[in-house]
Short mmCIF file of N, CA, C and O in Angstrom, two decimals:
data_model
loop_
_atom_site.label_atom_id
_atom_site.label_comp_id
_atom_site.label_asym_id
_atom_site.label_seq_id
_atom_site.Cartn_x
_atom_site.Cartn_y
_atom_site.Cartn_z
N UNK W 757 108.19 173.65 -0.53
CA UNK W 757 106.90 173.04 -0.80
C UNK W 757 105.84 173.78 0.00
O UNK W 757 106.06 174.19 1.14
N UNK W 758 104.89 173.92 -0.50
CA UNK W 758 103.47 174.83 -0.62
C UNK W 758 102.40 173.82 0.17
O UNK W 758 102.01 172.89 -0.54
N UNK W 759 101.80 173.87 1.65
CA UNK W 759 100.73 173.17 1.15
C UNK W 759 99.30 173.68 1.46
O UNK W 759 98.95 174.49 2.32
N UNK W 760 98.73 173.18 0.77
CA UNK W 760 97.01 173.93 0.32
C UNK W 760 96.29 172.85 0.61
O UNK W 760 96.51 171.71 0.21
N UNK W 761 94.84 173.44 1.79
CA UNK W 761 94.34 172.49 2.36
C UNK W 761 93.01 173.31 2.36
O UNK W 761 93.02 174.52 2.14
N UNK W 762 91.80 172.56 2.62
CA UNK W 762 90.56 173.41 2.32
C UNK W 762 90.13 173.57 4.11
O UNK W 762 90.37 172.73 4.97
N UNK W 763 89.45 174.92 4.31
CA UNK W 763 88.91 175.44 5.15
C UNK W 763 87.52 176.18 5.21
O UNK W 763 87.15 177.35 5.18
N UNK W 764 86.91 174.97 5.30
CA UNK W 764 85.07 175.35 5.39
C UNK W 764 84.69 175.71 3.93
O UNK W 764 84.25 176.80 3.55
N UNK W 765 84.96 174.48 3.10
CA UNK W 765 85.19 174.91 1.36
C UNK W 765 85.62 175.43 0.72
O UNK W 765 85.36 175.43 -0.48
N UNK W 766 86.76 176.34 1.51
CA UNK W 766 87.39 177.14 0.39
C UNK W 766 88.96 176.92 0.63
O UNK W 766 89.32 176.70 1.78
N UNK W 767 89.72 176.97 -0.17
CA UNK W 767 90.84 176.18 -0.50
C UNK W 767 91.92 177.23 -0.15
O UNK W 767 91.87 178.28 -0.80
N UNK W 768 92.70 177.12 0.61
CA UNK W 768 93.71 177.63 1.45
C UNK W 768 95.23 177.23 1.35
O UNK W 768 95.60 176.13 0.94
N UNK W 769 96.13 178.31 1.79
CA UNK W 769 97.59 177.36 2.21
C UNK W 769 98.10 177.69 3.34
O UNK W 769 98.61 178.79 3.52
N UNK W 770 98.02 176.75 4.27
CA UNK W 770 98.65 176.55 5.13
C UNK W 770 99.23 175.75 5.84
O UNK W 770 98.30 175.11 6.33
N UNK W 771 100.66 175.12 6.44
CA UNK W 771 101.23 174.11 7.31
C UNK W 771 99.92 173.55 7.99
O UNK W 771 99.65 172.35 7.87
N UNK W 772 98.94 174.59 8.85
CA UNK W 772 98.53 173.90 10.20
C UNK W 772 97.10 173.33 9.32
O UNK W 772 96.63 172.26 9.71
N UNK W 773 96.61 173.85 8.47
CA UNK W 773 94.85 173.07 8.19
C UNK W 773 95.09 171.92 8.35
O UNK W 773 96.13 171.37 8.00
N UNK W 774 93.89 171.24 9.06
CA UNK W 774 93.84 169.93 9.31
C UNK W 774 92.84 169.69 8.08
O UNK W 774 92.12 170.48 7.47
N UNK W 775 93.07 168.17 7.93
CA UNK W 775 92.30 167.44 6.71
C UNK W 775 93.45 166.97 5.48
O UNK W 775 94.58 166.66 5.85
N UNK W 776 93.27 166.95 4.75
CA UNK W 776 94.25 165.99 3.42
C UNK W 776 94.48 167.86 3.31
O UNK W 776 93.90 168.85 3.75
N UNK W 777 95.85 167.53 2.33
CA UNK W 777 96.45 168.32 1.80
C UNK W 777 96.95 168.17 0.46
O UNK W 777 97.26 167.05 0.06
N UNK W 778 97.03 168.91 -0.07
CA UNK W 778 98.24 168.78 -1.49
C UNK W 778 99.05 169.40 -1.26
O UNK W 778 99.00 170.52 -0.77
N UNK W 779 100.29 168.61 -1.66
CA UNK W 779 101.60 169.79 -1.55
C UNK W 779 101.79 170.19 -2.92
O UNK W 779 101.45 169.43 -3.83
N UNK W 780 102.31 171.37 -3.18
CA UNK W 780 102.95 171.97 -4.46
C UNK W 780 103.70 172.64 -4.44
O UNK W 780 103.61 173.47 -3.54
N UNK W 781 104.94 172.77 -5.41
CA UNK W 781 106.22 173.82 -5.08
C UNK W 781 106.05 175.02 -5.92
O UNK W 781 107.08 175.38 -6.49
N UNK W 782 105.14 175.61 -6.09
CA UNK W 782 104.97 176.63 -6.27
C UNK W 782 103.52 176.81 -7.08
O UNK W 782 102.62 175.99 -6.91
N UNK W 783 103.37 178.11 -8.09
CA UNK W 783 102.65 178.64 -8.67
C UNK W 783 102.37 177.42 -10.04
O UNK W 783 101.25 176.99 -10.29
N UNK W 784 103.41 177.06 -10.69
CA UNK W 784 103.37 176.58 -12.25
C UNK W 784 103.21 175.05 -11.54
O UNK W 784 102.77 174.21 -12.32
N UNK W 785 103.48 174.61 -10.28
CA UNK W 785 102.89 172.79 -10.32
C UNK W 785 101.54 173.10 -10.04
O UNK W 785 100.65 172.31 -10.37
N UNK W 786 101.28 174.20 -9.44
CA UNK W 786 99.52 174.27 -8.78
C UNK W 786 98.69 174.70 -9.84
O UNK W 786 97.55 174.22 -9.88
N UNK W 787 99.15 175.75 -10.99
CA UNK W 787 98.65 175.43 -12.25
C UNK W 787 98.11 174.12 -12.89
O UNK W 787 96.98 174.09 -13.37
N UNK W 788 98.90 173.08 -12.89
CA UNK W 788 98.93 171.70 -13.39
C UNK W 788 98.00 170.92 -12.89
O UNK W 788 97.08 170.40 -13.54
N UNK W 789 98.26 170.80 -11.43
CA UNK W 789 96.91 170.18 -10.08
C UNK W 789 95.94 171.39 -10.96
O UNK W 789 95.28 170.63 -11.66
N UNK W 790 95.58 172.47 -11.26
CA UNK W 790 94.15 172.93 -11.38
C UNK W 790 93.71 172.04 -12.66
O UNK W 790 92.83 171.18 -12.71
N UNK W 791 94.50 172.45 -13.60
CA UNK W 791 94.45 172.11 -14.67
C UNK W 791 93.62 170.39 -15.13
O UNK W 791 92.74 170.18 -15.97
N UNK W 792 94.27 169.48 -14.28
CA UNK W 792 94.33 168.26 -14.40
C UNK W 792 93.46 167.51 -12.90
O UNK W 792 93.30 166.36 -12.51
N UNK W 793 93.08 168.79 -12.41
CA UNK W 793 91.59 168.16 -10.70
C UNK W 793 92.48 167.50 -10.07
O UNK W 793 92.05 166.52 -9.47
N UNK W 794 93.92 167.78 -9.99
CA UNK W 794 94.58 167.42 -8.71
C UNK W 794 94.34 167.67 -7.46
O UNK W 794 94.26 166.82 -6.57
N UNK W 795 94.22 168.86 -7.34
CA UNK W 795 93.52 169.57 -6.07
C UNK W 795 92.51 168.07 -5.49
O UNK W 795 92.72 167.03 -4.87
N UNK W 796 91.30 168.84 -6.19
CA UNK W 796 90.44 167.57 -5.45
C UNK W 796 90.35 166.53 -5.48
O UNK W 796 89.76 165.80 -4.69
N UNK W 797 90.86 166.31 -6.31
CA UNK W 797 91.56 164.71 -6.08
C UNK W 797 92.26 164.13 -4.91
O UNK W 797 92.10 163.01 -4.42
N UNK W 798 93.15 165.15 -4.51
CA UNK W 798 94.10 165.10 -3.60
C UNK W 798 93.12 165.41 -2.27
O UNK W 798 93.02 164.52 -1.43
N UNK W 799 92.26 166.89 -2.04
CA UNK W 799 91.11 166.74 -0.91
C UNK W 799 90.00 165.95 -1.10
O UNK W 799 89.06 166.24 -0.36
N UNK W 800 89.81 164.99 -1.91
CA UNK W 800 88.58 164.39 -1.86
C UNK W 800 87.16 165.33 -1.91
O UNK W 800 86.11 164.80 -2.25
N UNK W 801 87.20 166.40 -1.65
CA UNK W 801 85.98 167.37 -2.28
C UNK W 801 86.16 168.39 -3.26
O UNK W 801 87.30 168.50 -3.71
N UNK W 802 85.30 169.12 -3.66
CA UNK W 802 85.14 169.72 -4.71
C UNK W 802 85.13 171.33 -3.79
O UNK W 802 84.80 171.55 -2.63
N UNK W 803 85.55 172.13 -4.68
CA UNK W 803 85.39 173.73 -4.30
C UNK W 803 85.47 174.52 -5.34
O UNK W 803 85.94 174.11 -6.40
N UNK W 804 84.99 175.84 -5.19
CA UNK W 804 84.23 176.33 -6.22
C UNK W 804 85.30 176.42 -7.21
O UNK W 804 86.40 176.28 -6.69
N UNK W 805 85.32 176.62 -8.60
CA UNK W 805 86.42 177.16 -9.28
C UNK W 805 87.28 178.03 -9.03
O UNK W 805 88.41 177.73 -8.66
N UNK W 806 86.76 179.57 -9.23
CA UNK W 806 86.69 180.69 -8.66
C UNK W 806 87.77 181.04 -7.64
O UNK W 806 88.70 181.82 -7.86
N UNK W 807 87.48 180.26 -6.27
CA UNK W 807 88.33 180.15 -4.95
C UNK W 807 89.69 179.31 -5.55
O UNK W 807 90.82 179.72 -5.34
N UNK W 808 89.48 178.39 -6.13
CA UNK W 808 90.33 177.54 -6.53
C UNK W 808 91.33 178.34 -7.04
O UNK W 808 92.41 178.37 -6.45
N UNK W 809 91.12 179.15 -8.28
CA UNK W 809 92.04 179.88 -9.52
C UNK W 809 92.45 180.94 -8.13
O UNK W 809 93.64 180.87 -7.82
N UNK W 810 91.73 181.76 -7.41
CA UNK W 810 92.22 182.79 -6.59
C UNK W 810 93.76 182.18 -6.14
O UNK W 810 94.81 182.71 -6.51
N UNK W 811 93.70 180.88 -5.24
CA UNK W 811 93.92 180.09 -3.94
C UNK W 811 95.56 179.99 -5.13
O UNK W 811 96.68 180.09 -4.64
N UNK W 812 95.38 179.81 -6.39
CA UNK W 812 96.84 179.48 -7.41
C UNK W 812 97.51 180.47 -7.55
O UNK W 812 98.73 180.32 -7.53
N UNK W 813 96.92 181.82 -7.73
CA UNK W 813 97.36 182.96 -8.08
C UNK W 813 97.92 183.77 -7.11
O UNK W 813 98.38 184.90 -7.29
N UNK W 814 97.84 182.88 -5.66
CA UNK W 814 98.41 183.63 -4.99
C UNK W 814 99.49 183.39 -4.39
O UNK W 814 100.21 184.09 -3.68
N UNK W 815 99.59 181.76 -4.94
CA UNK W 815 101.29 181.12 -4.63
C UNK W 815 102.32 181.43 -5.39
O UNK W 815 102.07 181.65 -6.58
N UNK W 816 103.47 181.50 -5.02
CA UNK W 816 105.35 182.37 -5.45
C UNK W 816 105.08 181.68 -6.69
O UNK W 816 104.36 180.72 -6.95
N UNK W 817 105.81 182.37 -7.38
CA UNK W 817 106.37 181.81 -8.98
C UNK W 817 107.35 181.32 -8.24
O UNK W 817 107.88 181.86 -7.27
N UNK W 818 107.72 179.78 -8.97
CA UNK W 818 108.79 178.85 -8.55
C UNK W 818 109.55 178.39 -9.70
O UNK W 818 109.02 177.53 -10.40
N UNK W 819 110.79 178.83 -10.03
CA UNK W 819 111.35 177.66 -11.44
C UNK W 819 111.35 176.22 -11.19
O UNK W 819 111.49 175.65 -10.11
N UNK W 820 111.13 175.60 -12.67
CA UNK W 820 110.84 174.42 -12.59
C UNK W 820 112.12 173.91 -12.41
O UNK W 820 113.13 174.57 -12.66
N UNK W 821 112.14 172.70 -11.94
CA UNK W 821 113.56 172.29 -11.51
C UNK W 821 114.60 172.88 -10.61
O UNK W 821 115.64 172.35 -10.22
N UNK W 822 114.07 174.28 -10.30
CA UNK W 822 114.55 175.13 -8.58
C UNK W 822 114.15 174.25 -7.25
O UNK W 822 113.10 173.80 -6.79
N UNK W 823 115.82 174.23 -6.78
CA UNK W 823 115.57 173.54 -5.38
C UNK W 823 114.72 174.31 -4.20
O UNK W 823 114.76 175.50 -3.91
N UNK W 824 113.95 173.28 -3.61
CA UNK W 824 112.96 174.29 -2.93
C UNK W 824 113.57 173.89 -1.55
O UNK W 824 114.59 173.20 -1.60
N UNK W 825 113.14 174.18 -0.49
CA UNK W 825 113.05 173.91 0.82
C UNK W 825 111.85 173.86 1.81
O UNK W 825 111.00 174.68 2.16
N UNK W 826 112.11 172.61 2.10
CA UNK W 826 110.67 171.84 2.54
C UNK W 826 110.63 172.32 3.78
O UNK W 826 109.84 171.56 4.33
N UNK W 827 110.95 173.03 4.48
CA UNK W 827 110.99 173.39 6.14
C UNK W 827 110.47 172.12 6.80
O UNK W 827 109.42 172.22 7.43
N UNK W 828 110.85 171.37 6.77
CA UNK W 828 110.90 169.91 7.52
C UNK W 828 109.65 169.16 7.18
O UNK W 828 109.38 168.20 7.90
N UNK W 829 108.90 169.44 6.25
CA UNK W 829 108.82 168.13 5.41
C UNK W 829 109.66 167.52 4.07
O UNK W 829 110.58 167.86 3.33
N UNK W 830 108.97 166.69 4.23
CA UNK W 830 110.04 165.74 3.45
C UNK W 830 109.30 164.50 2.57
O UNK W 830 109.43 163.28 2.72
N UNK W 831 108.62 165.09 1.77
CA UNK W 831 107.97 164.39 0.27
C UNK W 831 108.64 163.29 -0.12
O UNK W 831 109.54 163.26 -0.96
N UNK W 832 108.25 162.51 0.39
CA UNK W 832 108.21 161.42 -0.52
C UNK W 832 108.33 161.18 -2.13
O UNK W 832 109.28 160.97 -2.89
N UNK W 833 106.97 161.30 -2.28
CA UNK W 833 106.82 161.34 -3.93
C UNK W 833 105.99 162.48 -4.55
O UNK W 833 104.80 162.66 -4.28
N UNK W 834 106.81 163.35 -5.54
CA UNK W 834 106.39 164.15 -6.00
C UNK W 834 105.65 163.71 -7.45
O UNK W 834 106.24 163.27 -8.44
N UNK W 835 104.36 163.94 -7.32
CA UNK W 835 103.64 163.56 -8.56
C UNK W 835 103.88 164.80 -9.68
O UNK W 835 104.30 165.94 -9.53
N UNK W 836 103.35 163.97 -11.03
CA UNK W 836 103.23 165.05 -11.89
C UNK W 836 102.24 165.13 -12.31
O UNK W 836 102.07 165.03 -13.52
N UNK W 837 101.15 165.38 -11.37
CA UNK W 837 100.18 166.03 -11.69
C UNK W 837 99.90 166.98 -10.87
O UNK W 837 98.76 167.26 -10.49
N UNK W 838 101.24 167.69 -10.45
CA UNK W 838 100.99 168.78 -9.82
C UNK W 838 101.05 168.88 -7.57
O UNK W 838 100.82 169.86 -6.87
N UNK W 839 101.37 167.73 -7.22
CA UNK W 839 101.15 167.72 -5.55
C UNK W 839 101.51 166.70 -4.90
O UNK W 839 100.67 165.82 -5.07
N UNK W 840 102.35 166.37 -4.23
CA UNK W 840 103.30 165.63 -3.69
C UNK W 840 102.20 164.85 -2.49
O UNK W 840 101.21 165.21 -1.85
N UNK W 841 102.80 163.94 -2.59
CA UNK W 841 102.34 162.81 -1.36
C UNK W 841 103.40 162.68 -0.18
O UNK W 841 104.59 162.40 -0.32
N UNK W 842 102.68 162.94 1.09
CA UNK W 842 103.51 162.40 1.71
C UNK W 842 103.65 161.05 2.43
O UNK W 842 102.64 160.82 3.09
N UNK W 843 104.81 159.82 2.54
CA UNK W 843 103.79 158.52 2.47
C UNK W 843 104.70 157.80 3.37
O UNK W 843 104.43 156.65 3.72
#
C-alpha cells in the first residue's frame, strides 16, 4: 500500500507527510481515486489536476488482486473508490 498525502498543494507519496492521506495499492486503484475525486475527498482539499495525473503516473503498476505488503500498516477497509481507510 501506497500512501499519497499533499505537501504545500501538491500531492505527494509518502509514509511521513503529515495531514490525511489516501492509501492506494498501486497505479490502476489511484487511477480510480482520480477518476472518481477520491483523492480529495480523502484530503479534504483540492489540487491542481495536472500535479494530480503527474502524482498517478508515477506510482508501480500493481495487479489487481496481487498481494501487496503493507510494511506495517494495516488497512482496515479498502474502499472501491480507489484508497483505503485506516480506522
Amino acid at each position: 500500500m501506497l500512501r499519497c498525502g499533499v505537501r504545500c498543494g501538491v500531492p505527494v507519496v509518502g509514509r511521513t507527510e503529515s495531514g490525511r492521506g489516501a492509501w492506494v495499492c498501486g497505479r490502476a486503484c489511484a487511477e480510480t481515486a482520480l477518476r472518481n475525486g477520491g483523492f480529495e475527498r480523502a484530503w479534504r482539499t483540492r489540487v491542481r489536476p495536472l500535479d494530480l495525473e503527474a502524482m498517478v503516473s508515477s506510482l508501480p503498476e500493481v495487479s489487481p488482486g496481487a498481494p501487496f505488503v503493507s510494511q506495517g500498516v494495516s488497512p482496515v477497509e479498502v474502499c472501491e473508490t480507489g484508497f483505503s481507510r485506516e480506522g
